[in-house]
CSV table of C-alpha atoms and ligand atoms in Angstrom, one decimal:
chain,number,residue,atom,x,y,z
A,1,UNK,CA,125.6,125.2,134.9
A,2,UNK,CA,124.3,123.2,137.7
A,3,UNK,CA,122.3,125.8,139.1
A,4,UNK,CA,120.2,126.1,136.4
A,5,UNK,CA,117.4,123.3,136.0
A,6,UNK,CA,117.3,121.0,132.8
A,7,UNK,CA,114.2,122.9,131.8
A,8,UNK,CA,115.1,126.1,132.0
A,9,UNK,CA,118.1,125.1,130.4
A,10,UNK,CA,115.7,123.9,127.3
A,11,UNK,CA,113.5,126.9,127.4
A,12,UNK,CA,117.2,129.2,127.1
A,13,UNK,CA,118.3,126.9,123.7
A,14,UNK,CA,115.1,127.6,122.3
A,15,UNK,CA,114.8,131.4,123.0
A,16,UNK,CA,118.5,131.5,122.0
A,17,UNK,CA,117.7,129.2,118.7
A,18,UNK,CA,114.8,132.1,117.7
A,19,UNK,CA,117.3,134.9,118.0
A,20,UNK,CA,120.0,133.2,116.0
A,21,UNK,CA,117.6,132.1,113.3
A,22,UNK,CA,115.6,135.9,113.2
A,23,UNK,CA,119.6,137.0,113.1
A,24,UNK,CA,120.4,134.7,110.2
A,25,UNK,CA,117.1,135.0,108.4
A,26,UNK,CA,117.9,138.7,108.2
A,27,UNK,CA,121.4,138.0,106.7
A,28,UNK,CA,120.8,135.3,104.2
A,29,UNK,CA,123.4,135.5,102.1
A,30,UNK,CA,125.8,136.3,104.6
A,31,UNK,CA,129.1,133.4,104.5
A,32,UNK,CA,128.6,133.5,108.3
A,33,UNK,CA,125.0,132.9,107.5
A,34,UNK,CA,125.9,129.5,105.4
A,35,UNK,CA,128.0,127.9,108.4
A,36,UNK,CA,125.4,128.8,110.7
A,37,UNK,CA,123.2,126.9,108.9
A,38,UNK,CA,125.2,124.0,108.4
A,39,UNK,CA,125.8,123.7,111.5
A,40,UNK,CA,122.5,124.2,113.1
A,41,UNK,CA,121.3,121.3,110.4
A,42,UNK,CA,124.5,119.0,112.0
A,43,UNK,CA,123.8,119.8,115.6
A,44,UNK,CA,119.9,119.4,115.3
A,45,UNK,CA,120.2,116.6,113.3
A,46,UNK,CA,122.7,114.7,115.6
A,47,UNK,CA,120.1,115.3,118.5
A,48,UNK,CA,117.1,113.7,116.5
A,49,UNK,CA,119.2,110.9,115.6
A,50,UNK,CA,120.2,110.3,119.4
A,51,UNK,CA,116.6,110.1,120.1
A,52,UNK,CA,115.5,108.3,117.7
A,53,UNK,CA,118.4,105.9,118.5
A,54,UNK,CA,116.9,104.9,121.8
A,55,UNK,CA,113.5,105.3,121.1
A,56,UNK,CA,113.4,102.2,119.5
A,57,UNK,CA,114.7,99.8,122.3
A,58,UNK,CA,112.4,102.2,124.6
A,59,UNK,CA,109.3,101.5,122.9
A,60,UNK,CA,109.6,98.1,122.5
A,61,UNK,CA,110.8,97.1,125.8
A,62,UNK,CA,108.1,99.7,127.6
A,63,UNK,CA,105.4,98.3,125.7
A,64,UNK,CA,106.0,94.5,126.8
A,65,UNK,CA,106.9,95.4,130.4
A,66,UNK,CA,104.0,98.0,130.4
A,67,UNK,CA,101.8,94.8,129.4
A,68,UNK,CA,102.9,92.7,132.1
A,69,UNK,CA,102.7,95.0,134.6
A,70,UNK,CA,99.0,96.1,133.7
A,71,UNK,CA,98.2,92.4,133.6
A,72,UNK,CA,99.4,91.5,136.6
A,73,UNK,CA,97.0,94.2,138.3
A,74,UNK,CA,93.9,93.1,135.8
A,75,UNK,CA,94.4,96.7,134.5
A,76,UNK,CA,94.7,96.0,130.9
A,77,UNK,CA,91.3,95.9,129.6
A,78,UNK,CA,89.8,99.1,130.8
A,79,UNK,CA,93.1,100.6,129.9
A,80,UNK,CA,92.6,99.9,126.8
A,81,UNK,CA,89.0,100.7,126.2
A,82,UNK,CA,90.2,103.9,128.3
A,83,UNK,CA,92.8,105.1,126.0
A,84,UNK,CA,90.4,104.6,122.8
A,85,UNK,CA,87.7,106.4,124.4
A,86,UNK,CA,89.7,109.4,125.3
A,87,UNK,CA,91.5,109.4,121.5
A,88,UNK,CA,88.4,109.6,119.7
A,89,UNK,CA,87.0,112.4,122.2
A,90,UNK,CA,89.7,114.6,121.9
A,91,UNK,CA,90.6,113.6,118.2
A,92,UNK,CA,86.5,114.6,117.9
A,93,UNK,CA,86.4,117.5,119.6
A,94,UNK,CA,89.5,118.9,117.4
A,95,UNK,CA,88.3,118.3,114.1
A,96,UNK,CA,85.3,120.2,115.1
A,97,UNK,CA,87.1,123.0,116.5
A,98,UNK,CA,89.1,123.0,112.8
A,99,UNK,CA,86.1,122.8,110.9
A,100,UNK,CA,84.4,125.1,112.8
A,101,UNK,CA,86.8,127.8,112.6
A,102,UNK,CA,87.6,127.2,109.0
A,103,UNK,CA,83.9,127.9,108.5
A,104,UNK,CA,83.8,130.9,110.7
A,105,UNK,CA,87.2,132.8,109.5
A,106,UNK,CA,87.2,131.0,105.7
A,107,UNK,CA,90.6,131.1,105.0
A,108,UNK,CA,91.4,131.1,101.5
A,109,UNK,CA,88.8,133.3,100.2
A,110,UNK,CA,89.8,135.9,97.8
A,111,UNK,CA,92.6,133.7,97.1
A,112,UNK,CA,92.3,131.3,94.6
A,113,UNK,CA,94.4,127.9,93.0
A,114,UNK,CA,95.5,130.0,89.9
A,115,UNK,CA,97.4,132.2,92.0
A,116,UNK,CA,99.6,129.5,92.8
A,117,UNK,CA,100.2,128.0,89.7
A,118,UNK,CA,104.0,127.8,89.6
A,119,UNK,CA,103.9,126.3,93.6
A,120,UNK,CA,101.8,123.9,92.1
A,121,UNK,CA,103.9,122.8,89.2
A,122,UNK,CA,105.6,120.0,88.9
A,123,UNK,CA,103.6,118.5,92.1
A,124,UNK,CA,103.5,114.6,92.2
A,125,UNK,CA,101.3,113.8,95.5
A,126,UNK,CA,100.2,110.1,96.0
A,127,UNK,CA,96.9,109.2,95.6
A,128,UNK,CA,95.6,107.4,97.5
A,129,UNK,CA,91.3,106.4,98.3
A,130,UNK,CA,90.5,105.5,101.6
A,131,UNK,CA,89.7,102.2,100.9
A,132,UNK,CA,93.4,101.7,99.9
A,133,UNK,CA,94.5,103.8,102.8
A,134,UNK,CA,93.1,101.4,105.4
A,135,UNK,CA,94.6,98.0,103.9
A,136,UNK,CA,98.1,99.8,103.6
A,137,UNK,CA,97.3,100.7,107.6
A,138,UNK,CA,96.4,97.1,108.0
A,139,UNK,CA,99.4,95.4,106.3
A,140,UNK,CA,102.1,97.8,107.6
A,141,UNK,CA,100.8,96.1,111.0
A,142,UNK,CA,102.2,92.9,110.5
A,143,UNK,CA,105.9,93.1,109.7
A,144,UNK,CA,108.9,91.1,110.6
A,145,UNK,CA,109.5,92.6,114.0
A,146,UNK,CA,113.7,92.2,113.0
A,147,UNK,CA,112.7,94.7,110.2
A,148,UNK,CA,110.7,96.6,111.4
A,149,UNK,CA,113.1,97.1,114.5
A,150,UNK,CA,116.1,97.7,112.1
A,151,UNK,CA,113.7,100.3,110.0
A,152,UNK,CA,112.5,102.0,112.5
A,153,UNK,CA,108.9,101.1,111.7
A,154,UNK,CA,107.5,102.3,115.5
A,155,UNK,CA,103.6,101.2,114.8
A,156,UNK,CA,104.5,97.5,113.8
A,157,UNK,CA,107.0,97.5,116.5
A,158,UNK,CA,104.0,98.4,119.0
A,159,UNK,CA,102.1,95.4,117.2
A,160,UNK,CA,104.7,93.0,117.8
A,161,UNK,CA,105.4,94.3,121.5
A,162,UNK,CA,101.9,94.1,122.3
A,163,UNK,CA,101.9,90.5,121.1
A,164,UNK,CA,104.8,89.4,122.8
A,165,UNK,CA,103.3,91.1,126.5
A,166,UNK,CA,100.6,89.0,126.5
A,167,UNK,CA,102.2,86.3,125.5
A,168,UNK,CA,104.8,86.9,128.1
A,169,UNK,CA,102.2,87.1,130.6
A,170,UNK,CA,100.3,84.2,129.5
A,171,UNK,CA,103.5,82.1,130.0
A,172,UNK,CA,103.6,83.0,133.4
A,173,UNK,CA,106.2,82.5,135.6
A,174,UNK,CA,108.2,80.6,133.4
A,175,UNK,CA,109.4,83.5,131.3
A,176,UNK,CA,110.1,86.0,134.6
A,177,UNK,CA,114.0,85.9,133.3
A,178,UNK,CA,113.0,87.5,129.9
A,179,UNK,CA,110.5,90.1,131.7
A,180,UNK,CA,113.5,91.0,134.3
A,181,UNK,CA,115.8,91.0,131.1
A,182,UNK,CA,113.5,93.5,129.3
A,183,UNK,CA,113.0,95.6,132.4
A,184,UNK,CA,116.0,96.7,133.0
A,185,UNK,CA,117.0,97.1,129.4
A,186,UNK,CA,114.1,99.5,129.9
A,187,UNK,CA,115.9,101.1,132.7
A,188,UNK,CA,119.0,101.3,130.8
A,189,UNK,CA,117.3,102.9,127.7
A,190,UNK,CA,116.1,105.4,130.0
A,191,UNK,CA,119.3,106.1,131.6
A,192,UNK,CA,120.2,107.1,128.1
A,193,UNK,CA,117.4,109.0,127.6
A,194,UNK,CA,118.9,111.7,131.0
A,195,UNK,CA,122.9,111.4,128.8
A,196,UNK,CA,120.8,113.3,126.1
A,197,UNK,CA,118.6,115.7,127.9
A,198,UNK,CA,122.3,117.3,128.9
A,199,UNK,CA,122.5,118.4,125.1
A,200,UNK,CA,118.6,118.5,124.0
A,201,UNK,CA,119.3,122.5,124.8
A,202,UNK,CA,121.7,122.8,122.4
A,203,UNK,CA,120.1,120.5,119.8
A,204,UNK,CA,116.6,122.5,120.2
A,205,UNK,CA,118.7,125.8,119.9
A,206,UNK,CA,119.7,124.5,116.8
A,207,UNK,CA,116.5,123.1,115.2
A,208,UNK,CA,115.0,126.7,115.7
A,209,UNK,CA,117.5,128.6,114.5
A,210,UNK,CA,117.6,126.4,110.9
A,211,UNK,CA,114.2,126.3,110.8
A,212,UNK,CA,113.6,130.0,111.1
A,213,UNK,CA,116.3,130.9,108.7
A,214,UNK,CA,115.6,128.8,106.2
A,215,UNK,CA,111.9,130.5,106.2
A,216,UNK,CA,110.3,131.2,102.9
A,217,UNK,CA,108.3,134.5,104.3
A,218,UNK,CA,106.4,135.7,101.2
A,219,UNK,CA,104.5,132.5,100.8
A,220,UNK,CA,103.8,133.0,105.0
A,221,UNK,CA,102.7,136.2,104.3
A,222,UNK,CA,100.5,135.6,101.7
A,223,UNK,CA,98.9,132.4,103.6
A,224,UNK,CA,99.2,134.7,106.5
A,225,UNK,CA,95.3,134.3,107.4
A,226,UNK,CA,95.1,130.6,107.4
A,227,UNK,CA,98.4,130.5,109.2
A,228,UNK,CA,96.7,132.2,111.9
A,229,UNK,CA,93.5,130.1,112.3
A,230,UNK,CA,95.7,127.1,112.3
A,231,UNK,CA,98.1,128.7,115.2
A,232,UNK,CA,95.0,129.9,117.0
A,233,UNK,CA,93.0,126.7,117.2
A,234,UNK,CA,95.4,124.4,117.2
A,235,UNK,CA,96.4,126.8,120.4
A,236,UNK,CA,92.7,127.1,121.7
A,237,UNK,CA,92.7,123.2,121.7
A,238,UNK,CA,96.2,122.7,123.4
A,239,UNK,CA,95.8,125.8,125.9
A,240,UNK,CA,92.3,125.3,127.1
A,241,UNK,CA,90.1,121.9,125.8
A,242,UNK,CA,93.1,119.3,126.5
A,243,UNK,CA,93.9,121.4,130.2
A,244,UNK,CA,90.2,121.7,130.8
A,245,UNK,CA,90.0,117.6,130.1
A,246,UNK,CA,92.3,116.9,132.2
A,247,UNK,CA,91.1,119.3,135.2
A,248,UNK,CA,88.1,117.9,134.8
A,249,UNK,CA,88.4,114.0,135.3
A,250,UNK,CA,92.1,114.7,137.3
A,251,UNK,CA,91.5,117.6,139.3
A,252,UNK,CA,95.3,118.6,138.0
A,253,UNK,CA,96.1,122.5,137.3
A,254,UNK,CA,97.3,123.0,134.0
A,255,UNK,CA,99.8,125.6,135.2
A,256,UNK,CA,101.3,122.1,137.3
A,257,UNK,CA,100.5,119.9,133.8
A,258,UNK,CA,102.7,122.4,131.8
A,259,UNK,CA,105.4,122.4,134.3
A,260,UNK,CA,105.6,118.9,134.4
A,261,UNK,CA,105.6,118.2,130.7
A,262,UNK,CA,107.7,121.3,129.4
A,263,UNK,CA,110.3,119.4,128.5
A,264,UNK,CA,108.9,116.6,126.1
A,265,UNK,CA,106.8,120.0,125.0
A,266,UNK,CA,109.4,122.1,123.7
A,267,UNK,CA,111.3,119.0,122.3
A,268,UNK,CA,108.3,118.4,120.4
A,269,UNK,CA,108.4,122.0,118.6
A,270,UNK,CA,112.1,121.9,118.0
A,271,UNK,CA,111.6,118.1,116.0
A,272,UNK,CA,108.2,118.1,114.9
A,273,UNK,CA,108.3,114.7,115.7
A,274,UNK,CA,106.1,113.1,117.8
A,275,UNK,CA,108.1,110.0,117.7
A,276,UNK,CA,111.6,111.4,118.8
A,277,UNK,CA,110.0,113.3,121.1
A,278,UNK,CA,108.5,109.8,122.7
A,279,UNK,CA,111.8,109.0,125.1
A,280,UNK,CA,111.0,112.6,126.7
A,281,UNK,CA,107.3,112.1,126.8
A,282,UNK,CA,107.6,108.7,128.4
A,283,UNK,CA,110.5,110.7,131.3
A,284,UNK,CA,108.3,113.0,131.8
A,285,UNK,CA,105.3,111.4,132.3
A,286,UNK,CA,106.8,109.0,134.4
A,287,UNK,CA,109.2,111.1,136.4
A,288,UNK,CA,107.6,114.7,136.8
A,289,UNK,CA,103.9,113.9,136.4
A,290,UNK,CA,104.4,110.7,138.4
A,291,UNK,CA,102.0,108.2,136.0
A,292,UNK,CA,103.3,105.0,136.8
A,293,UNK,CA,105.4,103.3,134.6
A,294,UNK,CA,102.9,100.9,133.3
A,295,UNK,CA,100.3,102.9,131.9
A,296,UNK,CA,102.7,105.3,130.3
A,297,UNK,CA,104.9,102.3,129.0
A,298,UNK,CA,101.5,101.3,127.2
A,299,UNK,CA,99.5,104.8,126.1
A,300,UNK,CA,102.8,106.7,125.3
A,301,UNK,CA,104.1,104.3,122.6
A,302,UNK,CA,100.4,104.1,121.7
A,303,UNK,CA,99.8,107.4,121.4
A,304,UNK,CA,102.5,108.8,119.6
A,305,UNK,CA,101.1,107.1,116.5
A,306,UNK,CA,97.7,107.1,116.5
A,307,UNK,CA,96.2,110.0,119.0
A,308,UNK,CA,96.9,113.0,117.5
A,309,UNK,CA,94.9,115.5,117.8
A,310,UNK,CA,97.1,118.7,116.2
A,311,UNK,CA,97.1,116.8,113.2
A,312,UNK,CA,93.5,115.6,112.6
A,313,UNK,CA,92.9,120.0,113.4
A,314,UNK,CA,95.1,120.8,110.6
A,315,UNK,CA,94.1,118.0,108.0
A,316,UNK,CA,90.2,119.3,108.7
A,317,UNK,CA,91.3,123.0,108.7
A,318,UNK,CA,93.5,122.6,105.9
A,319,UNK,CA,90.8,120.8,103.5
A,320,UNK,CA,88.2,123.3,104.3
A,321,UNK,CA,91.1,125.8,102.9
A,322,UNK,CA,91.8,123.8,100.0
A,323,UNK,CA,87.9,124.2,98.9
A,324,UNK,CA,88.0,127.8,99.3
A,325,UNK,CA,91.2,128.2,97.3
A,326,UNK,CA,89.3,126.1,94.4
A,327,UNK,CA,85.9,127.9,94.9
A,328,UNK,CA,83.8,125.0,95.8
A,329,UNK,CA,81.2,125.3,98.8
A,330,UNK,CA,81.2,122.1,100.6
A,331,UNK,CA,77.9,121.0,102.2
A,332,UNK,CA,77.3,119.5,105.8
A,333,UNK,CA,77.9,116.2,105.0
A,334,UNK,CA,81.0,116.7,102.9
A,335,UNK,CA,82.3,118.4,106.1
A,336,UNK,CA,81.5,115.6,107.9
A,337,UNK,CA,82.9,113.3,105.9
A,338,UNK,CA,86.3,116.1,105.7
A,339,UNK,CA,86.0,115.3,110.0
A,340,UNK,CA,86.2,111.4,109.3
A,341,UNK,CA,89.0,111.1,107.2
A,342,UNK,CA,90.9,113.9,108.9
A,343,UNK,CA,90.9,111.5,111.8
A,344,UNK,CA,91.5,108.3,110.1
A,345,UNK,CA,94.1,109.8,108.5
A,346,UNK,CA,95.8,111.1,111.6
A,347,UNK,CA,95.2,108.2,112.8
A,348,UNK,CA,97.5,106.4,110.2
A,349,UNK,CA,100.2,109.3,109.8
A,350,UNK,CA,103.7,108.3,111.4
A,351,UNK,CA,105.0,110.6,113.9
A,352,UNK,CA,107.1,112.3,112.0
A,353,UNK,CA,108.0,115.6,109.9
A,354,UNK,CA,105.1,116.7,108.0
A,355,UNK,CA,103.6,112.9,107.6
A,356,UNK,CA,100.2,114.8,108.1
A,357,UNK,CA,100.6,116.3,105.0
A,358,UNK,CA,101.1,112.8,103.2
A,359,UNK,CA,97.7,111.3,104.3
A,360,UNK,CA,96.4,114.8,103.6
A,361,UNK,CA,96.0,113.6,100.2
A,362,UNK,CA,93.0,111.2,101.1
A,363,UNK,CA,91.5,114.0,103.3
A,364,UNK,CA,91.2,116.1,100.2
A,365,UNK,CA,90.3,113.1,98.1
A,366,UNK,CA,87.6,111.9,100.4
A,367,UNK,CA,85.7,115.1,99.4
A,368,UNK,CA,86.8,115.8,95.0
A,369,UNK,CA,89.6,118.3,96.1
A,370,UNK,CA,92.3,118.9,94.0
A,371,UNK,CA,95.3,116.9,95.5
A,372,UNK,CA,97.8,119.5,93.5
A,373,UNK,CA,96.8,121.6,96.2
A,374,UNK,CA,99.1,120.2,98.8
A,375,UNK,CA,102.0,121.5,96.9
A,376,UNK,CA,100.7,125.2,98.7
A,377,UNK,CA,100.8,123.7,101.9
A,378,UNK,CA,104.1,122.0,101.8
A,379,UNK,CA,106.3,125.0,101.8
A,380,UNK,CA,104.4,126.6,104.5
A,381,UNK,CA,104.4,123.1,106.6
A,382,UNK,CA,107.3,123.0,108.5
A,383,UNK,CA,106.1,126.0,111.1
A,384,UNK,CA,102.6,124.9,111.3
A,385,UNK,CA,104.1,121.1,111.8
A,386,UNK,CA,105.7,122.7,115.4
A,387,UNK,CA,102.3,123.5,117.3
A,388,UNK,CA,100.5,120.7,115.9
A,389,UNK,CA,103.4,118.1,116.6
A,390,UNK,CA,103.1,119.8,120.7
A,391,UNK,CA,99.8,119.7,120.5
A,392,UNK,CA,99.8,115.5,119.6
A,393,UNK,CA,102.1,114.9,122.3
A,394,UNK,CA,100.5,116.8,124.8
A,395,UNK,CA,97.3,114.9,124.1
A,396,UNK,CA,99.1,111.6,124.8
A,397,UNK,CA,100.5,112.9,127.9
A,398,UNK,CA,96.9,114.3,129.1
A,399,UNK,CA,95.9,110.8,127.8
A,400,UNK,CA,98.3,109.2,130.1
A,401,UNK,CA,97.0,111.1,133.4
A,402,UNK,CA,93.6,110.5,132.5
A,403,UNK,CA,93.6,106.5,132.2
A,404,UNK,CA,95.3,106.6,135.2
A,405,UNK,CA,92.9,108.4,137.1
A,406,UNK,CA,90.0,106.4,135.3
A,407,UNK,CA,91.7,102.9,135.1
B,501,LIG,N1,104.7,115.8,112.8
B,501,LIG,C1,103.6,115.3,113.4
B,501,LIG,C2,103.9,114.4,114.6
B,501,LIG,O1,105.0,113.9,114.6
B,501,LIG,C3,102.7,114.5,112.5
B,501,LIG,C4,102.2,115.4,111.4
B,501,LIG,O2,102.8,115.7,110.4
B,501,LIG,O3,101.1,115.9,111.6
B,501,LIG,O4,103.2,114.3,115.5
């Protein structure tokens, strides 16, 4: 199928995916129904794992090489002030639009927690204040970087990687072999990165079709109102404040932005994972939107953990919906303080499956919400997780082509 591009190959699998899930979700309990499912869950699940396989050399070798780089050029510092400064605009700017619409469309009312009694039965979230939310931040930090390579554990892999750049570059010459060594295991991990794009079709056909089979539509329907606002802001941010950003300070058309990033985009929806999705982000902000490889070697990694601004939306959104469903009016500055720890908490959520719905907990907390509550939004989670996980990564990616045009 040469004559079809890889992207339009990824836009087929995921049209395809939709029909085969609508197709299974209307025959359930057909046996045909039950293999299709299984092995949607084996082929999507293989194609996670791949990424996730190579994301871990990827991040850590971009990261120190990205370092390097940036120092050699003097780059680094505004980089990083950069990068921060446009997180906590755009992490800003979405909380308010989540508050603000939660305000103006109150979802929830006329509903209420009793209704949901038996969701909410047998619910064991963690509680957790935000006092003890930041010191577990803190000490996941600092980890054995052998661990935390073997686990997986991709925020204190950026610690350590960050470390071991400026060391690197602080050593000077001396240490060239190592930085050649980890550039072109960079390379390499990015040759593997193209080996799976030739399946990511079929893995994101997959993904879709489990996860719109395995649906469960009365509790959508019900929720069907705050499903909406979250879809339609968490689309009004992604569609037209992030685009108009990035117009703004680049001069970039989003129509050229969404052509270039498509990819990482719909890979993003199909996983939910802002971390999987991070070997396609870093290709195709390198390779189609032509940052160079040292800024998005640094903001990518970066940014996949702690700028996201679908999930800070959500967590804002979602806790204004939460106080509705328990009739409690929450004043100004308990909606401010909703904003805060809907971004620290985004801040600290991994980027994976529904981890926004973990630190929702101390969103709701922050404020006297019941925490039980979260047992409502769980169920309902996994579609809302697709546009806010797209919206995260396409903030990183916007991040990416602003530093570079600012840095
Ligand atoms: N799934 C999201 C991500 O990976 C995090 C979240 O649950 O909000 O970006």
């Amino acid at each position: 199928m040469k004559f079809i591009s890889n992207n339009s190959r990824i836009l087929l699998g995921a049209v395809v995916g939709v029909a085969i899930g609508l197709l299974m979700a209307a025959h359930k309990d057909a046996a045909a129904t039950h293999t299709g499912i299984y092995l949607a869950e084996l082929l999507g699940g293989l194609f996670v794992d791949m990424l996730k396989m190579v994301m871990i050399p990827l991040v850590f070798t971009s990261i120190v090489v990205g370092i390097a780089n940036l120092s050699a050029h003097q780059q680094i510092k505004r980089v990083w002030v950069i990068t921060l400064l446009y997180s906590l605009t755009t992490m800003s700017l979405s909380v308010a639009i989540g508050v603000g619409a939660a305000n103006l469309f109150a979802p929830g009312k006329g509903l209420n927690l009793a209704m949901f009694h038996e969701a909410m039965h047998g619910a064991n979230s963690v509680q957790m204040s935000l006092a003890e939310f930041v010191a577990k931040f803190l000490h996941s930090l600092f980890v054995n970087p052998f661990a935390a390579l073997a686990q997986g554990n991709v925020m204190a892999i950026v610690v350590f990687s960050l470390f071991m750049g400026v060391a690197l570059v602080l050593g000077g010459d001396r240490y060239r072999n190592i930085l050649a060594l980890l550039q072109e295991l960079f390379e390499l991990s990015l040759r593997i990165v193209g080996w799976i794009m030739v399946i990511a079709p079929l893995g994101i056909m997959a993904l879709l079709a489990k996860l719109i089979a395995t649906q469960d539509t009365a509790l959508l329907t019900t929720l069907l109102k705050f499903i909406l606002v979250i879809f339609g802001t968490t689309l009004f941010h992604g569609l037209l404040v992030l685009p108009l950003l990035l117009y703004a300070v680049t001069g970039m058309s989003p129509l050229r932005f969404f052509r270039g990033a498509r990819e990482a985009l719909v890979t993003a929806f199909a996983t939910s994972s802002s971390s999987a999705t991070m070997p396609l982000t870093l290709r195709c902000t390198e390779q189609h939107l032509h940052v160079s490889p040292s800024i998005t070697g640094f903001v990518v990694p970066l940014g996949a953990h702690l700028n996201m601004d679908g999930t800070a939306l959500y967590e804002a959104a979602a806790a204004l919906f939460v106080a509705n469903l328990a009739g409690i009016e929450l004043n100004l500055l308990q909606q401010l303080m909703v904003c805060a720890t809907a971004m620290v908490s985004s801040i600290g959520a991994p980027g994976i499956p529904s981890a926004g719905m973990v630190t929702m907990a101390m969103v709701l907390q922050a404020v006297g919400l019941p925490i039980e509550a979260i047992a409502i939004l769980l169920p309902i989670d996994r579609p809302l997780d697709t546009i806010r996980t797209v919206v995260n990564v396409e903030g990183d990616m916007i991040g990416c082509l602003v530093v570079q045009k600012l840095a």
